[in-house]
């Protein structure tokens, strides 16, 4: 059994999107020959919502280490609110102690709190342990460089320059890269030719069926957000103006349908956009509702900027009549949350940039209504709407090979395959060096 140390600053009970890959993989690592320990930041140092139910999915034999972080009340005055920066020194100290016994074969950074990844280069030099980075999002990116300031993330000037400085430290010394998008890997290998030949793999998040059961078993804990008088279509995830291209054709079709006074069906449709802002609860600014107002359909659109707990989100997806997944105008964007949608087997409408990796995956499953910005038409959207005229449509029957291929279990197999490639490559290099 090989030993893997996972660095994931956000981890259950913290309800953060970037810990989901690790959480869903934990039940399957041992059967693939890897014993796992996780190092997280103690949840008391985070300002992200806590969801204790997430702990029900963590195997009881997984060892979890917690580190401290600097108090955000003080560091934010210096513009340093990132959990990665606040915990960096504590991670260094804690993991140094864990690595001294020589027990671990590999370090795995699975997080979007990227600054912590620079410690991989330090630990590799100090202890000779290789490391893999999971690129769930771009780290350093020029995407917002030509965008108006209003569309740029907060503190963009600082974060852009910090990321440009830190990324090469971590990436140039990495021994393997996993990503949800081929484009992310291509960009990194183009930017840093030194990693051109290291093991890499595109591995999306997987479908983790036990989560639906946990949500159903605890449904009495959650308020029902949907109005049963309407046909409810739900999207859960971040908003932003980069999503508008996917939404506009849907709002146009809805507006046209509502203009037909003789057809009352459209008046029964209601869209919900839930958890659209990363801002603290009560501080998020709507990014979808203004677009609905512009198209005159605001009475049929509800935007909830606050993020729900993970299982409240899953339950709401299960309670919906239909689901809507939308993609960014950034061609490298991939929706990591498509699998919970698919698990519900609800009627599904998806609109993405035509280069998004989500489109072939959804089509492989057999989802009927999958379109890109250029191909989607009002007829397509109305065809999807017509499915919902029956309040209790038949569950979608998806391709069984695709279900297995994109399961969390298979995604863990894929991760472990890359881990083994990294160790085998390290062994070959050492053997080659020993000959000279």
CSV table of C-alpha atoms in Angstrom, one decimal:
chain,number,residue,atom,x,y,z
A,1,UNK,CA,0.0,0.0,0.0
A,2,UNK,CA,1.4,3.4,-1.0
A,3,UNK,CA,0.9,6.5,1.1
A,4,UNK,CA,-0.7,9.7,-0.2
A,5,UNK,CA,-0.8,13.0,1.7
A,6,UNK,CA,-3.6,15.3,0.4
A,7,UNK,CA,-3.5,19.0,0.9
A,8,UNK,CA,-7.0,20.5,0.8
A,9,UNK,CA,-7.4,23.7,2.8
A,10,UNK,CA,-11.2,23.5,2.6
A,11,UNK,CA,-12.6,20.2,3.7
A,12,UNK,CA,-15.8,18.9,5.4
A,13,UNK,CA,-17.6,20.2,7.2
A,14,UNK,CA,-16.7,23.2,5.1
A,15,UNK,CA,-19.0,23.5,2.1
A,16,UNK,CA,-16.6,24.5,-0.6
A,17,UNK,CA,-16.7,23.3,-4.2
A,18,UNK,CA,-13.0,22.6,-4.5
A,19,UNK,CA,-12.9,19.8,-1.9
A,20,UNK,CA,-15.5,17.7,-3.6
A,21,UNK,CA,-13.1,15.7,-5.7
A,22,UNK,CA,-11.2,14.5,-2.7
A,23,UNK,CA,-14.3,13.9,-0.6
A,24,UNK,CA,-15.9,11.8,-3.3
A,25,UNK,CA,-12.7,9.8,-3.9
A,26,UNK,CA,-11.9,8.9,-0.3
A,27,UNK,CA,-14.0,5.7,-0.2
A,28,UNK,CA,-12.1,4.3,-3.2
A,29,UNK,CA,-8.4,5.1,-2.7
A,30,UNK,CA,-7.6,2.0,-0.6
A,31,UNK,CA,-9.0,-0.4,-3.2
A,32,UNK,CA,-6.6,1.2,-5.7
A,33,UNK,CA,-3.6,0.6,-3.5
A,34,UNK,CA,-3.3,4.0,-1.8
A,35,UNK,CA,-3.6,4.8,1.9
A,36,UNK,CA,-4.7,8.4,2.4
A,37,UNK,CA,-4.3,11.2,5.0
A,38,UNK,CA,-5.7,14.7,4.6
A,39,UNK,CA,-4.4,18.0,5.9
A,40,UNK,CA,-7.1,20.8,6.1
A,41,UNK,CA,-7.5,24.2,7.7
A,42,UNK,CA,-9.5,24.0,10.9
A,43,UNK,CA,-13.0,25.0,9.9
A,44,UNK,CA,-13.1,27.7,12.7
A,45,UNK,CA,-10.6,29.7,10.6
A,46,UNK,CA,-12.8,29.8,7.5
A,47,UNK,CA,-15.7,32.1,6.6
A,48,UNK,CA,-17.4,29.6,4.2
A,49,UNK,CA,-20.7,27.9,5.2
A,50,UNK,CA,-20.4,24.8,7.3
A,51,UNK,CA,-22.4,21.7,6.4
A,52,UNK,CA,-22.0,18.9,9.0
A,53,UNK,CA,-23.9,16.4,6.8
A,54,UNK,CA,-20.8,16.3,4.6
A,55,UNK,CA,-19.0,14.4,7.3
A,56,UNK,CA,-21.4,11.4,6.8
A,57,UNK,CA,-19.7,10.7,3.5
A,58,UNK,CA,-16.2,10.6,4.9
A,59,UNK,CA,-14.9,7.0,5.7
A,60,UNK,CA,-14.3,6.7,9.4
A,61,UNK,CA,-10.8,5.3,8.9
A,62,UNK,CA,-9.4,8.4,7.0
A,63,UNK,CA,-7.0,10.3,9.2
A,64,UNK,CA,-7.6,14.1,9.0
A,65,UNK,CA,-5.0,16.6,10.2
A,66,UNK,CA,-6.1,20.2,10.9
A,67,UNK,CA,-3.9,23.3,10.8
A,68,UNK,CA,-4.5,26.8,12.0
A,69,UNK,CA,-4.6,30.1,10.0
A,70,UNK,CA,-4.1,33.7,10.8
A,71,UNK,CA,-7.2,35.6,11.8
A,72,UNK,CA,-8.9,37.1,8.8
A,73,UNK,CA,-10.0,40.1,10.8
A,74,UNK,CA,-6.4,41.2,11.0
A,75,UNK,CA,-5.0,40.0,7.7
A,76,UNK,CA,-7.9,41.5,5.7
A,77,UNK,CA,-6.7,44.9,6.7
A,78,UNK,CA,-3.6,44.2,4.7
A,79,UNK,CA,-5.7,42.8,1.8
A,80,UNK,CA,-4.8,39.2,2.6
A,81,UNK,CA,-8.1,37.3,3.1
A,82,UNK,CA,-7.1,34.2,1.2
A,83,UNK,CA,-7.2,31.0,3.4
A,84,UNK,CA,-4.2,29.7,1.5
A,85,UNK,CA,-2.0,32.8,2.4
A,86,UNK,CA,-3.3,32.8,6.0
A,87,UNK,CA,-2.5,29.1,6.5
A,88,UNK,CA,0.7,28.9,4.6
A,89,UNK,CA,3.1,29.0,7.6
A,90,UNK,CA,1.0,26.6,9.6
A,91,UNK,CA,0.9,24.1,6.7
A,92,UNK,CA,4.7,24.3,6.4
A,93,UNK,CA,5.1,23.6,10.0
A,94,UNK,CA,2.6,20.8,10.3
A,95,UNK,CA,3.5,18.9,7.1
A,96,UNK,CA,7.2,19.2,7.9
A,97,UNK,CA,6.5,17.1,11.0
A,98,UNK,CA,4.4,14.6,9.0
A,99,UNK,CA,7.0,14.1,6.4
A,100,UNK,CA,10.0,13.7,8.7
A,101,UNK,CA,9.2,10.0,9.3
A,102,UNK,CA,9.5,9.3,5.5
A,103,UNK,CA,6.1,7.6,5.4
A,104,UNK,CA,4.6,9.3,2.4
A,105,UNK,CA,5.2,8.5,-1.2
A,106,UNK,CA,3.4,11.4,-2.8
A,107,UNK,CA,1.8,14.7,-2.0
A,108,UNK,CA,-1.5,15.7,-3.8
A,109,UNK,CA,-2.7,19.3,-3.9
A,110,UNK,CA,-6.4,19.3,-4.7
A,111,UNK,CA,-7.7,22.8,-4.1
A,112,UNK,CA,-8.3,26.1,-5.8
A,113,UNK,CA,-6.5,27.9,-3.0
A,114,UNK,CA,-3.5,27.7,-5.2
A,115,UNK,CA,-0.8,29.7,-3.2
A,116,UNK,CA,-0.5,26.8,-0.8
A,117,UNK,CA,0.8,24.7,-3.8
A,118,UNK,CA,4.2,26.6,-3.6
A,119,UNK,CA,5.0,24.4,-0.6
A,120,UNK,CA,5.2,21.4,-2.9
A,121,UNK,CA,8.5,22.7,-4.3
A,122,UNK,CA,9.8,23.3,-0.8
A,123,UNK,CA,8.8,19.8,0.5
A,124,UNK,CA,10.2,18.2,-2.7
A,125,UNK,CA,13.6,19.8,-2.1
A,126,UNK,CA,13.6,19.2,1.6
A,127,UNK,CA,12.2,15.6,1.7
A,128,UNK,CA,12.5,14.4,-1.9
A,129,UNK,CA,8.8,13.7,-2.2
A,130,UNK,CA,7.1,14.2,-5.5
A,131,UNK,CA,3.9,16.1,-5.8
A,132,UNK,CA,0.8,16.4,-8.1
A,133,UNK,CA,-1.4,19.5,-8.5
A,134,UNK,CA,-5.1,19.3,-9.4
A,135,UNK,CA,-6.0,22.3,-11.6
A,136,UNK,CA,-9.7,22.6,-11.0
A,137,UNK,CA,-9.6,26.2,-12.2
A,138,UNK,CA,-7.0,28.4,-13.9
A,139,UNK,CA,-4.4,29.8,-11.5
A,140,UNK,CA,-2.8,32.6,-13.3
A,141,UNK,CA,-5.0,33.8,-16.2
A,142,UNK,CA,-5.3,36.8,-18.5
A,143,UNK,CA,-9.1,36.2,-18.9
A,144,UNK,CA,-10.1,39.4,-17.0
A,145,UNK,CA,-7.3,41.6,-18.4
A,146,UNK,CA,-9.4,43.2,-21.1
A,147,UNK,CA,-12.7,43.2,-19.0
A,148,UNK,CA,-14.2,46.3,-17.5
A,149,UNK,CA,-13.2,46.8,-13.8
A,150,UNK,CA,-16.8,46.1,-12.8
A,151,UNK,CA,-16.5,42.6,-14.2
A,152,UNK,CA,-13.2,41.8,-12.6
A,153,UNK,CA,-13.0,39.9,-9.3
A,154,UNK,CA,-12.4,41.9,-6.1
A,155,UNK,CA,-8.7,42.8,-5.5
A,156,UNK,CA,-7.9,41.6,-9.1
A,157,UNK,CA,-4.9,43.9,-9.4
A,158,UNK,CA,-3.2,42.3,-6.5
A,159,UNK,CA,-4.2,38.7,-7.1
A,160,UNK,CA,-3.2,38.9,-10.8
A,161,UNK,CA,0.3,39.9,-9.9
A,162,UNK,CA,0.6,37.5,-7.0
A,163,UNK,CA,-0.6,34.5,-9.1
A,164,UNK,CA,1.8,35.5,-11.9
A,165,UNK,CA,4.7,35.3,-9.4
A,166,UNK,CA,3.6,32.2,-7.5
A,167,UNK,CA,2.4,29.9,-10.2
A,168,UNK,CA,5.8,29.1,-11.8
A,169,UNK,CA,7.3,28.2,-8.4
A,170,UNK,CA,4.7,25.4,-8.0
A,171,UNK,CA,4.2,24.3,-11.6
A,172,UNK,CA,7.8,24.1,-12.8
A,173,UNK,CA,8.6,21.7,-10.0
A,174,UNK,CA,5.5,19.6,-10.2
A,175,UNK,CA,5.7,15.9,-11.0
A,176,UNK,CA,2.2,15.5,-12.3
A,177,UNK,CA,-0.9,17.6,-13.2
A,178,UNK,CA,-4.5,16.7,-13.1
A,179,UNK,CA,-7.1,19.0,-14.5
A,180,UNK,CA,-10.9,19.2,-15.3
A,181,UNK,CA,-10.0,20.7,-18.7
A,182,UNK,CA,-7.6,19.9,-21.4
A,183,UNK,CA,-7.2,23.6,-22.1
A,184,UNK,CA,-5.8,24.2,-18.6
A,185,UNK,CA,-3.1,21.5,-19.1
A,186,UNK,CA,-2.2,22.8,-22.6
A,187,UNK,CA,-1.8,26.3,-21.3
A,188,UNK,CA,0.5,25.2,-18.5
A,189,UNK,CA,2.7,23.1,-20.7
A,190,UNK,CA,2.9,25.9,-23.2
A,191,UNK,CA,3.8,28.4,-20.5
A,192,UNK,CA,6.3,26.1,-18.8
A,193,UNK,CA,8.0,23.7,-21.3
A,194,UNK,CA,9.9,22.1,-18.4
A,195,UNK,CA,6.8,20.1,-17.5
A,196,UNK,CA,6.0,19.1,-21.0
A,197,UNK,CA,6.8,15.4,-20.4
A,198,UNK,CA,5.4,14.9,-16.8
A,199,UNK,CA,2.3,12.7,-16.4
A,200,UNK,CA,-0.9,14.6,-16.9
A,201,UNK,CA,-4.6,13.7,-17.2
A,202,UNK,CA,-7.9,15.3,-17.7
A,203,UNK,CA,-10.2,14.0,-14.9
A,204,UNK,CA,-13.5,15.6,-14.3
A,205,UNK,CA,-15.4,15.4,-11.0
A,206,UNK,CA,-17.4,12.2,-10.7
A,207,UNK,CA,-20.9,11.3,-9.9
A,208,UNK,CA,-21.2,10.2,-6.3
A,209,UNK,CA,-24.6,8.5,-5.8
A,210,UNK,CA,-24.5,8.2,-2.0
A,211,UNK,CA,-25.0,12.0,-1.8
A,212,UNK,CA,-28.6,11.8,-3.1
A,213,UNK,CA,-29.5,9.4,-0.4
A,214,UNK,CA,-28.0,11.6,2.3
A,215,UNK,CA,-30.0,14.6,1.0
A,216,UNK,CA,-33.3,12.6,0.9
A,217,UNK,CA,-32.8,11.2,4.4
A,218,UNK,CA,-32.3,14.7,5.8
A,219,UNK,CA,-34.9,16.6,3.8
A,220,UNK,CA,-36.8,17.7,6.9
A,221,UNK,CA,-33.8,19.9,7.8
A,222,UNK,CA,-34.2,22.1,4.8
A,223,UNK,CA,-36.8,24.7,3.8
A,224,UNK,CA,-38.5,24.2,0.4
A,225,UNK,CA,-37.4,27.0,-1.9
A,226,UNK,CA,-39.7,26.2,-4.8
A,227,UNK,CA,-43.3,27.4,-5.4
A,228,UNK,CA,-45.4,24.3,-6.0
A,229,UNK,CA,-47.9,26.4,-8.0
A,230,UNK,CA,-45.4,26.7,-10.8
A,231,UNK,CA,-43.3,24.5,-13.1
A,232,UNK,CA,-39.9,25.1,-11.4
A,233,UNK,CA,-36.6,25.0,-13.4
A,234,UNK,CA,-33.5,25.2,-11.2
A,235,UNK,CA,-29.9,26.1,-11.8
A,236,UNK,CA,-27.5,26.1,-8.8
A,237,UNK,CA,-24.0,27.6,-9.1
A,238,UNK,CA,-22.2,30.8,-9.6
A,239,UNK,CA,-23.6,33.6,-11.7
A,240,UNK,CA,-21.8,36.4,-13.5
A,241,UNK,CA,-22.0,38.3,-16.8
A,242,UNK,CA,-19.9,35.6,-18.4
A,243,UNK,CA,-22.9,33.3,-18.1
A,244,UNK,CA,-25.3,35.7,-19.9
A,245,UNK,CA,-24.7,34.2,-23.4
A,246,UNK,CA,-26.1,30.9,-22.2
A,247,UNK,CA,-29.1,32.5,-20.5
A,248,UNK,CA,-30.2,35.1,-23.1
A,249,UNK,CA,-31.7,32.6,-25.6
A,250,UNK,CA,-33.7,31.0,-22.8
A,251,UNK,CA,-35.1,34.4,-21.6
A,252,UNK,CA,-35.9,35.3,-25.2
A,253,UNK,CA,-37.9,32.1,-25.7
A,254,UNK,CA,-39.6,32.7,-22.4
A,255,UNK,CA,-40.5,36.3,-23.3
A,256,UNK,CA,-41.9,35.2,-26.6
A,257,UNK,CA,-44.0,32.5,-25.0
A,258,UNK,CA,-45.4,34.9,-22.4
A,259,UNK,CA,-46.5,37.2,-25.2
A,260,UNK,CA,-48.9,34.6,-26.4
A,261,UNK,CA,-52.0,35.4,-24.3
A,262,UNK,CA,-53.8,32.3,-25.4
A,263,UNK,CA,-51.1,30.0,-24.2
A,264,UNK,CA,-51.1,29.9,-20.4
A,265,UNK,CA,-48.4,27.3,-20.2
A,266,UNK,CA,-45.5,29.8,-20.2
A,267,UNK,CA,-47.1,31.8,-17.3
A,268,UNK,CA,-46.6,28.7,-15.1
A,269,UNK,CA,-42.8,28.5,-15.7
A,270,UNK,CA,-40.4,29.8,-13.0
A,271,UNK,CA,-36.6,29.8,-13.1
A,272,UNK,CA,-34.5,29.7,-10.0
A,273,UNK,CA,-30.8,30.7,-10.0
A,274,UNK,CA,-29.4,29.7,-6.6
A,275,UNK,CA,-26.1,30.4,-5.0
A,276,UNK,CA,-24.9,32.8,-7.7
A,277,UNK,CA,-22.4,34.8,-5.5
A,278,UNK,CA,-19.3,33.9,-3.6
A,279,UNK,CA,-19.8,36.9,-1.3
A,280,UNK,CA,-20.7,36.3,2.4
A,281,UNK,CA,-24.4,35.6,3.1
A,282,UNK,CA,-26.5,38.7,2.5
A,283,UNK,CA,-23.8,40.6,0.7
A,284,UNK,CA,-24.1,39.1,-2.8
A,285,UNK,CA,-25.1,41.2,-5.8
A,286,UNK,CA,-27.6,39.7,-8.3
A,287,UNK,CA,-26.1,39.1,-11.7
A,288,UNK,CA,-29.0,37.2,-13.3
A,289,UNK,CA,-32.0,39.1,-12.2
A,290,UNK,CA,-30.9,42.3,-13.9
A,291,UNK,CA,-30.8,40.4,-17.2
A,292,UNK,CA,-34.3,39.0,-16.6
A,293,UNK,CA,-35.5,42.6,-16.0
A,294,UNK,CA,-33.9,43.7,-19.2
A,295,UNK,CA,-35.9,41.0,-21.1
A,296,UNK,CA,-39.1,41.6,-19.2
A,297,UNK,CA,-39.3,38.2,-17.6
A,298,UNK,CA,-38.3,39.1,-14.0
A,299,UNK,CA,-41.6,37.9,-12.6
A,300,UNK,CA,-40.7,34.4,-13.7
A,301,UNK,CA,-37.1,34.5,-12.3
A,302,UNK,CA,-35.9,34.1,-8.7
A,303,UNK,CA,-32.2,34.7,-8.0
A,304,UNK,CA,-30.8,33.7,-4.6
A,305,UNK,CA,-27.3,35.0,-4.3
A,306,UNK,CA,-26.6,33.2,-1.0
A,307,UNK,CA,-25.0,29.7,-1.3
A,308,UNK,CA,-27.0,26.8,0.1
A,309,UNK,CA,-25.5,23.9,2.0
A,310,UNK,CA,-24.5,21.1,-0.3
A,311,UNK,CA,-27.3,18.7,0.6
A,312,UNK,CA,-29.9,21.5,0.5
A,313,UNK,CA,-28.7,22.1,-3.0
A,314,UNK,CA,-29.0,18.4,-4.0
A,315,UNK,CA,-32.5,18.2,-2.4
A,316,UNK,CA,-33.6,21.3,-4.4
A,317,UNK,CA,-32.4,19.7,-7.6
A,318,UNK,CA,-34.4,16.6,-6.8
A,319,UNK,CA,-37.6,18.7,-6.1
A,320,UNK,CA,-37.4,20.7,-9.3
A,321,UNK,CA,-39.5,19.9,-12.4
A,322,UNK,CA,-36.6,20.6,-14.7
A,323,UNK,CA,-33.0,21.6,-14.5
A,324,UNK,CA,-30.9,24.2,-16.4
A,325,UNK,CA,-27.1,24.1,-16.6
A,326,UNK,CA,-25.3,27.1,-18.1
A,327,UNK,CA,-21.7,27.6,-19.1
A,328,UNK,CA,-19.3,30.6,-19.2
A,329,UNK,CA,-18.2,32.4,-22.3
A,330,UNK,CA,-14.7,31.3,-21.3
A,331,UNK,CA,-14.1,28.2,-23.6
A,332,UNK,CA,-12.0,26.5,-20.9
A,333,UNK,CA,-14.8,26.6,-18.3
A,334,UNK,CA,-16.2,23.3,-17.4
A,335,UNK,CA,-19.1,22.8,-15.1
A,336,UNK,CA,-17.9,20.5,-12.4
A,337,UNK,CA,-21.4,20.2,-11.0
A,338,UNK,CA,-23.0,18.5,-14.0
A,339,UNK,CA,-23.0,15.1,-12.2
A,340,UNK,CA,-25.4,15.9,-9.4
A,341,UNK,CA,-27.8,17.2,-12.1
A,342,UNK,CA,-27.5,13.9,-14.0
A,343,UNK,CA,-28.0,11.8,-10.9
A,344,UNK,CA,-31.5,13.3,-10.4
A,345,UNK,CA,-32.6,12.0,-13.9
A,346,UNK,CA,-34.7,15.2,-14.3
A,347,UNK,CA,-35.4,16.8,-17.7
A,348,UNK,CA,-32.3,18.8,-18.4
A,349,UNK,CA,-31.4,21.8,-20.6
A,350,UNK,CA,-27.7,22.7,-21.0
A,351,UNK,CA,-26.2,25.6,-22.9
A,352,UNK,CA,-22.4,26.0,-23.1
A,353,UNK,CA,-19.6,27.6,-25.1
A,354,UNK,CA,-19.1,25.1,-28.0
A,355,UNK,CA,-15.6,24.4,-26.8
A,356,UNK,CA,-16.6,23.4,-23.3
A,357,UNK,CA,-15.8,19.8,-22.3
A,358,UNK,CA,-19.2,19.5,-20.7
A,359,UNK,CA,-21.0,19.2,-24.1
A,360,UNK,CA,-19.4,15.9,-25.2
A,361,UNK,CA,-19.9,14.4,-21.7
A,362,UNK,CA,-23.6,15.3,-21.5
A,363,UNK,CA,-24.1,14.0,-25.0
A,364,UNK,CA,-22.3,10.8,-24.1
A,365,UNK,CA,-24.8,10.3,-21.3
A,366,UNK,CA,-27.6,10.8,-23.8
A,367,UNK,CA,-28.9,14.1,-22.6
A,368,UNK,CA,-31.3,15.3,-25.3
A,369,UNK,CA,-31.2,19.1,-24.9
A,370,UNK,CA,-27.5,20.0,-25.0
A,371,UNK,CA,-26.6,23.1,-27.1
A,372,UNK,CA,-23.9,25.6,-27.6
A,373,UNK,CA,-24.4,29.4,-28.0
A,374,UNK,CA,-24.4,29.2,-31.8
A,375,UNK,CA,-26.6,26.2,-32.3
A,376,UNK,CA,-29.4,26.7,-29.7
A,377,UNK,CA,-32.7,28.0,-31.0
A,378,UNK,CA,-36.0,29.0,-29.7
A,379,UNK,CA,-37.5,25.8,-31.1
A,380,UNK,CA,-34.9,23.7,-29.1
A,381,UNK,CA,-35.8,25.6,-25.9
A,382,UNK,CA,-39.6,25.3,-26.4
A,383,UNK,CA,-39.1,21.5,-27.0
A,384,UNK,CA,-37.5,21.3,-23.6
A,385,UNK,CA,-40.3,23.4,-22.0
A,386,UNK,CA,-42.9,21.0,-23.5
A,387,UNK,CA,-41.3,18.1,-21.6
A,388,UNK,CA,-42.3,19.9,-18.4
A,389,UNK,CA,-46.0,20.2,-19.2
A,390,UNK,CA,-46.3,16.9,-17.4
A,391,UNK,CA,-45.5,17.8,-13.7
A,392,UNK,CA,-44.1,14.2,-13.2
A,393,UNK,CA,-42.2,13.3,-16.4
A,394,UNK,CA,-40.5,9.9,-16.8
A,395,UNK,CA,-36.9,9.7,-15.3
A,396,UNK,CA,-34.2,10.1,-18.0
A,397,UNK,CA,-32.6,6.9,-19.0
A,398,UNK,CA,-28.9,7.5,-19.4
A,399,UNK,CA,-26.2,5.4,-21.1
A,400,UNK,CA,-24.9,2.8,-18.6
A,401,UNK,CA,-21.4,2.9,-20.0
A,402,UNK,CA,-21.2,6.7,-19.5
A,403,UNK,CA,-22.6,6.4,-15.9
A,404,UNK,CA,-19.8,4.0,-15.0
A,405,UNK,CA,-17.2,6.0,-16.9
A,406,UNK,CA,-17.9,9.2,-15.1
A,407,UNK,CA,-18.6,7.7,-11.6
A,408,UNK,CA,-16.6,9.0,-8.6
A,409,UNK,CA,-15.3,5.4,-8.3
A,410,UNK,CA,-13.8,5.4,-11.9
A,411,UNK,CA,-12.5,8.9,-11.4
A,412,UNK,CA,-10.5,7.7,-8.4
A,413,UNK,CA,-9.1,4.9,-10.5
A,414,UNK,CA,-8.0,7.5,-13.0
A,415,UNK,CA,-6.3,9.6,-10.3
A,416,UNK,CA,-4.5,6.6,-8.9
A,417,UNK,CA,-3.3,5.6,-12.3
A,418,UNK,CA,-1.6,9.0,-12.7
A,419,UNK,CA,-0.1,8.8,-9.2
A,420,UNK,CA,1.4,5.4,-10.1
A,421,UNK,CA,2.8,7.0,-13.3
A,422,UNK,CA,4.4,9.7,-11.3
A,423,UNK,CA,6.1,7.2,-8.9
A,424,UNK,CA,7.2,5.0,-11.8
A,425,UNK,CA,8.7,8.0,-13.6
A,426,UNK,CA,10.5,9.0,-10.4
A,427,UNK,CA,11.9,5.5,-10.1
A,428,UNK,CA,13.2,5.5,-13.6
A,429,UNK,CA,14.9,8.9,-13.2
A,430,UNK,CA,16.6,7.7,-10.0
A,431,UNK,CA,17.8,4.5,-11.6
A,432,UNK,CA,19.1,6.4,-14.5
A,433,UNK,CA,21.0,8.8,-12.3
A,434,UNK,CA,22.5,6.0,-10.2
A,435,UNK,CA,24.2,4.6,-13.3
A,436,UNK,CA,26.3,7.8,-13.6
